[in-house]
PDB file of C-alpha atoms in Angstrom:
ATOM      1  CA  UNK A 181    -107.676 -51.820   2.633  1.00 70.00           C
ATOM      2  CA  UNK A 182    -108.486 -48.123   2.241  1.00 74.00           C
ATOM      3  CA  UNK A 183    -108.202 -46.331  -1.094  1.00 79.00           C
ATOM      4  CA  UNK A 184    -108.319 -42.625  -1.990  1.00 77.00           C
ATOM      5  CA  UNK A 185    -111.622 -41.045  -1.031  1.00 91.00           C
ATOM      6  CA  UNK A 186    -111.739 -38.442  -3.812  1.00 97.00           C
ATOM      7  CA  UNK A 187    -110.538 -38.449  -7.429  1.00 98.00           C
ATOM      8  CA  UNK A 188    -110.369 -35.294  -9.570  1.00 98.00           C
ATOM      9  CA  UNK A 189    -109.675 -35.343 -13.325  1.00 98.00           C
ATOM     10  CA  UNK A 190    -109.015 -32.732 -16.003  1.00 98.00           C
ATOM     11  CA  UNK A 191    -108.929 -33.366 -19.761  1.00 98.00           C
ATOM     12  CA  UNK A 192    -108.076 -31.123 -22.687  1.00 97.00           C
ATOM     13  CA  UNK A 193    -105.614 -30.360 -25.422  1.00 96.00           C
ATOM     14  CA  UNK A 194    -102.041 -29.434 -24.544  1.00 92.00           C
ATOM     15  CA  UNK A 195    -101.008 -26.059 -23.080  1.00 90.00           C
ATOM     16  CA  UNK A 196    -104.466 -25.166 -21.784  1.00 94.00           C
ATOM     17  CA  UNK A 197    -103.669 -24.925 -18.068  1.00 94.00           C
ATOM     18  CA  UNK A 198    -104.410 -28.449 -16.820  1.00 96.00           C
ATOM     19  CA  UNK A 199    -101.129 -28.963 -14.970  1.00 94.00           C
ATOM     20  CA  UNK A 200    -101.165 -25.491 -13.424  1.00 95.00           C
ATOM     21  CA  UNK A 201    -104.746 -25.979 -12.272  1.00 98.00           C
ATOM     22  CA  UNK A 202    -103.995 -29.316 -10.630  1.00 98.00           C
ATOM     23  CA  UNK A 203    -100.802 -28.007  -9.018  1.00 98.00           C
ATOM     24  CA  UNK A 204    -102.833 -25.241  -7.388  1.00 98.00           C
ATOM     25  CA  UNK A 205    -105.445 -27.725  -6.191  1.00 99.00           C
ATOM     26  CA  UNK A 206    -102.670 -29.938  -4.818  1.00 99.00           C
ATOM     27  CA  UNK A 207    -101.063 -27.072  -2.908  1.00 99.00           C
ATOM     28  CA  UNK A 208    -104.373 -26.027  -1.379  1.00 98.00           C
ATOM     29  CA  UNK A 209    -105.260 -29.565  -0.308  1.00 98.00           C
ATOM     30  CA  UNK A 210    -101.779 -30.212   1.076  1.00 98.00           C
ATOM     31  CA  UNK A 211    -102.212 -27.108   3.218  1.00 98.00           C
ATOM     32  CA  UNK A 212    -105.195 -28.838   4.826  1.00 97.00           C
ATOM     33  CA  UNK A 213    -103.159 -31.920   5.599  1.00 96.00           C
ATOM     34  CA  UNK A 214    -104.545 -34.135   2.854  1.00 97.00           C
ATOM     35  CA  UNK A 215    -102.255 -36.584   1.079  1.00 97.00           C
ATOM     36  CA  UNK A 216    -102.456 -35.918  -2.654  1.00 98.00           C
ATOM     37  CA  UNK A 217    -101.379 -38.291  -5.428  1.00 98.00           C
ATOM     38  CA  UNK A 218    -100.925 -37.339  -9.070  1.00 98.00           C
ATOM     39  CA  UNK A 219    -101.356 -39.038 -12.438  1.00 98.00           C
ATOM     40  CA  UNK A 220     -99.013 -37.328 -14.896  1.00 94.00           C
ATOM     41  CA  UNK A 221     -96.922 -37.666 -18.061  1.00 91.00           C
ATOM     42  CA  UNK A 222     -98.797 -40.609 -19.577  1.00 97.00           C
ATOM     43  CA  UNK A 223     -98.352 -39.390 -23.160  1.00 94.00           C
ATOM     44  CA  UNK A 224     -94.650 -38.631 -22.766  1.00 94.00           C
ATOM     45  CA  UNK A 225     -94.132 -42.032 -21.148  1.00 97.00           C
ATOM     46  CA  UNK A 226     -95.882 -43.646 -24.103  1.00 98.00           C
ATOM     47  CA  UNK A 227     -93.568 -41.768 -26.467  1.00 97.00           C
ATOM     48  CA  UNK A 228     -90.520 -42.828 -24.445  1.00 97.00           C
ATOM     49  CA  UNK A 229     -91.733 -46.431 -24.602  1.00 98.00           C
ATOM     50  CA  UNK A 230     -91.780 -46.199 -28.396  1.00 98.00           C
ATOM     51  CA  UNK A 231     -95.430 -45.472 -29.188  1.00 98.00           C
ATOM     52  CA  UNK A 232     -96.297 -42.685 -31.656  1.00 97.00           C
ATOM     53  CA  UNK A 233     -98.351 -39.865 -30.123  1.00 96.00           C
ATOM     54  CA  UNK A 234    -100.204 -36.681 -31.127  1.00 96.00           C
ATOM     55  CA  UNK A 235    -101.289 -36.779 -34.801  1.00 96.00           C
ATOM     56  CA  UNK A 236     -99.609 -40.186 -35.158  1.00 97.00           C
ATOM     57  CA  UNK A 237    -101.613 -41.798 -32.326  1.00 97.00           C
ATOM     58  CA  UNK A 238    -102.491 -45.450 -32.927  1.00 98.00           C
ATOM     59  CA  UNK A 239    -104.812 -47.869 -31.148  1.00 98.00           C
ATOM     60  CA  UNK A 240    -101.996 -49.668 -29.329  1.00 98.00           C
ATOM     61  CA  UNK A 241    -100.470 -46.471 -27.976  1.00 98.00           C
ATOM     62  CA  UNK A 242    -103.860 -45.139 -26.909  1.00 98.00           C
ATOM     63  CA  UNK A 243    -104.623 -48.356 -25.051  1.00 98.00           C
ATOM     64  CA  UNK A 244    -101.199 -48.168 -23.380  1.00 98.00           C
ATOM     65  CA  UNK A 245    -101.822 -44.564 -22.275  1.00 98.00           C
ATOM     66  CA  UNK A 246    -105.207 -45.506 -20.813  1.00 99.00           C
ATOM     67  CA  UNK A 247    -103.724 -48.505 -19.001  1.00 98.00           C
ATOM     68  CA  UNK A 248    -100.768 -46.492 -17.678  1.00 98.00           C
ATOM     69  CA  UNK A 249    -103.052 -43.725 -16.442  1.00 98.00           C
ATOM     70  CA  UNK A 250    -105.331 -46.186 -14.677  1.00 98.00           C
ATOM     71  CA  UNK A 251    -102.296 -47.975 -13.210  1.00 98.00           C
ATOM     72  CA  UNK A 252    -100.918 -44.712 -11.831  1.00 97.00           C
ATOM     73  CA  UNK A 253    -104.352 -43.794 -10.513  1.00 97.00           C
ATOM     74  CA  UNK A 254    -104.819 -47.063  -8.619  1.00 96.00           C
ATOM     75  CA  UNK A 255    -101.283 -46.975  -7.237  1.00 96.00           C
ATOM     76  CA  UNK A 256    -101.728 -43.390  -6.041  1.00 97.00           C
ATOM     77  CA  UNK A 257    -105.045 -44.330  -4.439  1.00 96.00           C
ATOM     78  CA  UNK A 258    -103.245 -46.822  -2.188  1.00 96.00           C
ATOM     79  CA  UNK A 259    -101.378 -44.082  -0.321  1.00 95.00           C
ATOM     80  CA  UNK A 260    -103.346 -40.869  -0.936  1.00 97.00           C
ATOM     81  CA  UNK A 261    -106.513 -39.223   0.318  1.00 97.00           C
ATOM     82  CA  UNK A 262    -107.035 -37.495  -3.029  1.00 98.00           C
ATOM     83  CA  UNK A 263    -105.864 -38.402  -6.537  1.00 98.00           C
ATOM     84  CA  UNK A 264    -105.514 -35.713  -9.223  1.00 99.00           C
ATOM     85  CA  UNK A 265    -105.603 -37.029 -12.787  1.00 98.00           C
ATOM     86  CA  UNK A 266    -103.994 -35.009 -15.576  1.00 98.00           C
ATOM     87  CA  UNK A 267    -105.407 -36.639 -18.741  1.00 97.00           C
ATOM     88  CA  UNK A 268    -107.985 -39.350 -17.926  1.00 98.00           C
ATOM     89  CA  UNK A 269    -108.792 -42.124 -20.444  1.00 98.00           C
ATOM     90  CA  UNK A 270    -111.389 -39.949 -22.199  1.00 98.00           C
ATOM     91  CA  UNK A 271    -108.579 -37.517 -23.042  1.00 98.00           C
ATOM     92  CA  UNK A 272    -106.552 -40.288 -24.698  1.00 98.00           C
ATOM     93  CA  UNK A 273    -109.594 -41.321 -26.720  1.00 99.00           C
ATOM     94  CA  UNK A 274    -110.021 -37.737 -27.921  1.00 98.00           C
ATOM     95  CA  UNK A 275    -106.420 -37.521 -29.083  1.00 98.00           C
ATOM     96  CA  UNK A 276    -106.741 -40.842 -30.898  1.00 98.00           C
ATOM     97  CA  UNK A 277    -109.909 -39.806 -32.736  1.00 98.00           C
ATOM     98  CA  UNK A 278    -108.367 -36.437 -33.598  1.00 98.00           C
ATOM     99  CA  UNK A 279    -105.280 -38.196 -34.980  1.00 98.00           C
ATOM    100  CA  UNK A 280    -107.431 -40.410 -37.194  1.00 98.00           C
ATOM    101  CA  UNK A 281    -109.238 -37.367 -38.580  1.00 98.00           C
ATOM    102  CA  UNK A 282    -106.066 -35.311 -39.028  1.00 98.00           C
ATOM    103  CA  UNK A 283    -104.322 -38.029 -41.012  1.00 98.00           C
ATOM    104  CA  UNK A 284    -107.326 -39.339 -42.939  1.00 98.00           C
ATOM    105  CA  UNK A 285    -107.027 -42.823 -41.490  1.00 97.00           C
ATOM    106  CA  UNK A 286    -110.052 -45.096 -41.363  1.00 94.00           C
ATOM    107  CA  UNK A 287    -110.687 -46.358 -37.829  1.00 90.00           C
ATOM    108  CA  UNK A 288    -111.154 -49.985 -36.929  1.00 95.00           C
ATOM    109  CA  UNK A 289    -114.667 -49.739 -35.514  1.00 97.00           C
ATOM    110  CA  UNK A 290    -114.201 -52.624 -33.080  1.00 98.00           C
ATOM    111  CA  UNK A 291    -110.995 -51.147 -31.666  1.00 98.00           C
ATOM    112  CA  UNK A 292    -112.458 -47.654 -31.487  1.00 97.00           C
ATOM    113  CA  UNK A 293    -115.511 -48.937 -29.610  1.00 98.00           C
ATOM    114  CA  UNK A 294    -113.252 -50.860 -27.242  1.00 98.00           C
ATOM    115  CA  UNK A 295    -111.346 -47.690 -26.348  1.00 98.00           C
ATOM    116  CA  UNK A 296    -114.583 -45.753 -25.909  1.00 98.00           C
ATOM    117  CA  UNK A 297    -116.008 -48.405 -23.588  1.00 98.00           C
ATOM    118  CA  UNK A 298    -112.870 -48.334 -21.434  1.00 98.00           C
ATOM    119  CA  UNK A 299    -112.864 -44.546 -21.239  1.00 98.00           C
ATOM    120  CA  UNK A 300    -116.544 -44.215 -20.383  1.00 98.00           C
ATOM    121  CA  UNK A 301    -116.541 -47.098 -17.902  1.00 98.00           C
ATOM    122  CA  UNK A 302    -113.662 -45.544 -15.975  1.00 98.00           C
ATOM    123  CA  UNK A 303    -115.204 -42.070 -16.118  1.00 97.00           C
ATOM    124  CA  UNK A 304    -117.619 -43.021 -13.324  1.00 95.00           C
ATOM    125  CA  UNK A 305    -114.727 -43.064 -10.819  1.00 96.00           C
ATOM    126  CA  UNK A 306    -114.280 -39.298 -10.899  1.00 98.00           C
ATOM    127  CA  UNK A 307    -115.916 -37.156  -8.235  1.00 97.00           C
ATOM    128  CA  UNK A 308    -115.148 -33.965 -10.182  1.00 98.00           C
ATOM    129  CA  UNK A 309    -114.201 -33.681 -13.841  1.00 98.00           C
ATOM    130  CA  UNK A 310    -113.547 -30.760 -16.169  1.00 98.00           C
ATOM    131  CA  UNK A 311    -112.327 -30.237 -19.704  1.00 98.00           C
ATOM    132  CA  UNK A 312    -110.315 -27.219 -20.766  1.00 98.00           C
ATOM    133  CA  UNK A 313    -111.228 -24.791 -23.525  1.00 97.00           C
ATOM    134  CA  UNK A 314    -108.406 -23.785 -25.849  1.00 95.00           C
ATOM    135  CA  UNK A 315    -107.500 -20.103 -25.805  1.00 91.00           C
ATOM    136  CA  UNK A 316    -105.379 -19.637 -28.912  1.00 86.00           C
ATOM    137  CA  UNK A 317    -104.071 -16.319 -27.609  1.00 82.00           C
ATOM    138  CA  UNK A 318    -102.138 -18.291 -24.976  1.00 78.00           C
ATOM    139  CA  UNK A 319     -98.916 -19.606 -26.548  1.00 74.00           C
ATOM    140  CA  UNK A 320     -97.948 -23.259 -26.508  1.00 77.00           C
ATOM    141  CA  UNK A 321     -95.653 -24.068 -23.609  1.00 69.00           C
ATOM    142  CA  UNK A 322     -91.936 -24.743 -24.085  1.00 72.00           C
ATOM    143  CA  UNK A 323     -90.882 -28.127 -25.457  1.00 70.00           C
ATOM    144  CA  UNK A 324     -94.421 -28.844 -26.660  1.00 74.00           C
ATOM    145  CA  UNK A 325     -95.623 -29.861 -30.111  1.00 76.00           C
ATOM    146  CA  UNK A 326     -96.252 -26.686 -32.139  1.00 79.00           C
ATOM    147  CA  UNK A 327     -98.846 -28.075 -34.559  1.00 91.00           C
ATOM    148  CA  UNK A 328    -101.595 -25.544 -33.851  1.00 92.00           C
ATOM    149  CA  UNK A 329    -104.077 -27.205 -36.213  1.00 94.00           C
ATOM    150  CA  UNK A 330    -103.822 -30.534 -34.417  1.00 96.00           C
ATOM    151  CA  UNK A 331    -103.876 -28.853 -31.010  1.00 95.00           C
ATOM    152  CA  UNK A 332    -107.159 -27.203 -31.998  1.00 96.00           C
ATOM    153  CA  UNK A 333    -108.614 -30.407 -33.428  1.00 98.00           C
ATOM    154  CA  UNK A 334    -107.695 -32.403 -30.315  1.00 97.00           C
ATOM    155  CA  UNK A 335    -109.365 -29.811 -28.123  1.00 97.00           C
ATOM    156  CA  UNK A 336    -112.518 -29.812 -30.232  1.00 98.00           C
ATOM    157  CA  UNK A 337    -112.677 -33.615 -30.280  1.00 98.00           C
ATOM    158  CA  UNK A 338    -112.234 -33.929 -26.523  1.00 98.00           C
ATOM    159  CA  UNK A 339    -114.869 -31.242 -26.040  1.00 98.00           C
ATOM    160  CA  UNK A 340    -117.377 -33.140 -28.179  1.00 98.00           C
ATOM    161  CA  UNK A 341    -116.723 -36.365 -26.289  1.00 98.00           C
ATOM    162  CA  UNK A 342    -117.261 -34.612 -22.983  1.00 98.00           C
ATOM    163  CA  UNK A 343    -120.430 -32.875 -24.150  1.00 97.00           C
ATOM    164  CA  UNK A 344    -121.884 -36.148 -25.423  1.00 97.00           C
ATOM    165  CA  UNK A 345    -120.902 -38.389 -22.534  1.00 97.00           C
ATOM    166  CA  UNK A 346    -120.268 -36.439 -19.314  1.00 97.00           C
ATOM    167  CA  UNK A 347    -123.128 -34.734 -17.506  1.00 93.00           C
ATOM    168  CA  UNK A 348    -122.636 -31.428 -15.682  1.00 89.00           C
ATOM    169  CA  UNK A 349    -118.978 -31.037 -16.574  1.00 95.00           C
ATOM    170  CA  UNK A 350    -117.515 -27.519 -16.185  1.00 97.00           C
ATOM    171  CA  UNK A 351    -115.223 -26.133 -18.860  1.00 98.00           C
ATOM    172  CA  UNK A 352    -111.922 -24.864 -17.506  1.00 98.00           C
ATOM    173  CA  UNK A 353    -110.452 -21.609 -18.826  1.00 96.00           C
ATOM    174  CA  UNK A 354    -107.782 -19.219 -17.609  1.00 92.00           C
ATOM    175  CA  UNK A 355    -110.605 -16.855 -16.648  1.00 94.00           C
ATOM    176  CA  UNK A 356    -112.492 -19.223 -14.357  1.00 97.00           C
ATOM    177  CA  UNK A 357    -109.564 -21.352 -13.140  1.00 98.00           C
ATOM    178  CA  UNK A 358    -109.339 -19.698  -9.715  1.00 98.00           C
ATOM    179  CA  UNK A 359    -113.047 -20.150  -9.012  1.00 98.00           C
ATOM    180  CA  UNK A 360    -112.918 -23.785 -10.128  1.00 99.00           C
ATOM    181  CA  UNK A 361    -109.925 -24.398  -7.849  1.00 99.00           C
ATOM    182  CA  UNK A 362    -112.086 -23.127  -4.991  1.00 98.00           C
ATOM    183  CA  UNK A 363    -114.934 -25.386  -6.125  1.00 98.00           C
ATOM    184  CA  UNK A 364    -112.713 -28.470  -6.189  1.00 98.00           C
ATOM    185  CA  UNK A 365    -111.128 -27.692  -2.833  1.00 98.00           C
ATOM    186  CA  UNK A 366    -114.507 -27.059  -1.201  1.00 97.00           C
ATOM    187  CA  UNK A 367    -115.937 -30.299  -2.601  1.00 97.00           C
ATOM    188  CA  UNK A 368    -112.929 -32.297  -1.450  1.00 97.00           C
ATOM    189  CA  UNK A 369    -112.894 -30.815   2.038  1.00 97.00           C
ATOM    190  CA  UNK A 370    -116.602 -31.481   2.396  1.00 96.00           C
ATOM    191  CA  UNK A 371    -116.077 -35.087   1.346  1.00 95.00           C
ATOM    192  CA  UNK A 372    -113.311 -35.362   3.925  1.00 94.00           C
ATOM    193  CA  UNK A 373    -115.311 -33.361   6.491  1.00 89.00           C
ATOM    194  CA  UNK A 374    -112.687 -30.661   6.845  1.00 76.00           C
ATOM    195  CA  UNK A 375    -113.120 -26.911   7.143  1.00 50.00           C
ATOM    196  CA  UNK A 376    -113.611 -24.931   3.954  1.00 47.00           C
ATOM    197  CA  UNK A 377    -110.388 -23.099   2.988  1.00 45.00           C
ATOM    198  CA  UNK A 378    -110.208 -19.323   3.291  1.00 45.00           C
ATOM    199  CA  UNK A 379    -106.980 -18.629   1.390  1.00 44.00           C
ATOM    200  CA  UNK A 380    -107.239 -17.100  -2.065  1.00 41.00           C
ATOM    201  CA  UNK A 381    -106.054 -19.035  -5.075  1.00 42.00           C
ATOM    202  CA  UNK A 382    -102.739 -18.006  -6.561  1.00 43.00           C
ATOM    203  CA  UNK A 383    -102.559 -16.817 -10.150  1.00 42.00           C
ATOM    204  CA  UNK A 384    -102.336 -19.590 -12.729  1.00 44.00           C
ATOM    205  CA  UNK A 385    -100.188 -19.848 -15.809  1.00 42.00           C
ATOM    206  CA  UNK A 386    -100.701 -22.511 -18.483  1.00 42.00           C
ATOM    207  CA  UNK A 387     -98.410 -25.509 -18.556  1.00 41.00           C
TER     208      UNK A 387
END
């Protein structure tokens, strides 16, 4: 049985351009005939299932988000050449830790370590990984939580996790998004032994 050859992941707080970045990567790879699968909406699915999210994140909901993301990832890998992951397990861990800090809750050390072990163990599957940097001049997208303080804290917490645990990880911004799209596409095409793309990246807007 053959699974996806390349997996790309992007983490970061909400409304920092992750979805737009991955949509551009998807379009470019589709143009080269590659089958692209996506991992999306894990947090909103957790909310719809009844788990609290954002500053109310709890261990159970975080574990569910990680499991759902990994489930989507493995299912997409069955029928795709490339899988694009919007919010890997490390992202969920960052939101959980930020929620604990924001609400003054004391973490259960055993549970926190369990989540960290899951996130870091799965991190090794990614062939390219980036975390976004929050630009507070860019407004929060429509129908998104408008708690700017928590948005900032989540971004900082994810950034610290990435810095401490992920080697050679680029930081994605609206300024360098186009060049990083090119980097991801080139890497993927090389892995699939296809010609490097010549088309320029379209402009990106945060989602």
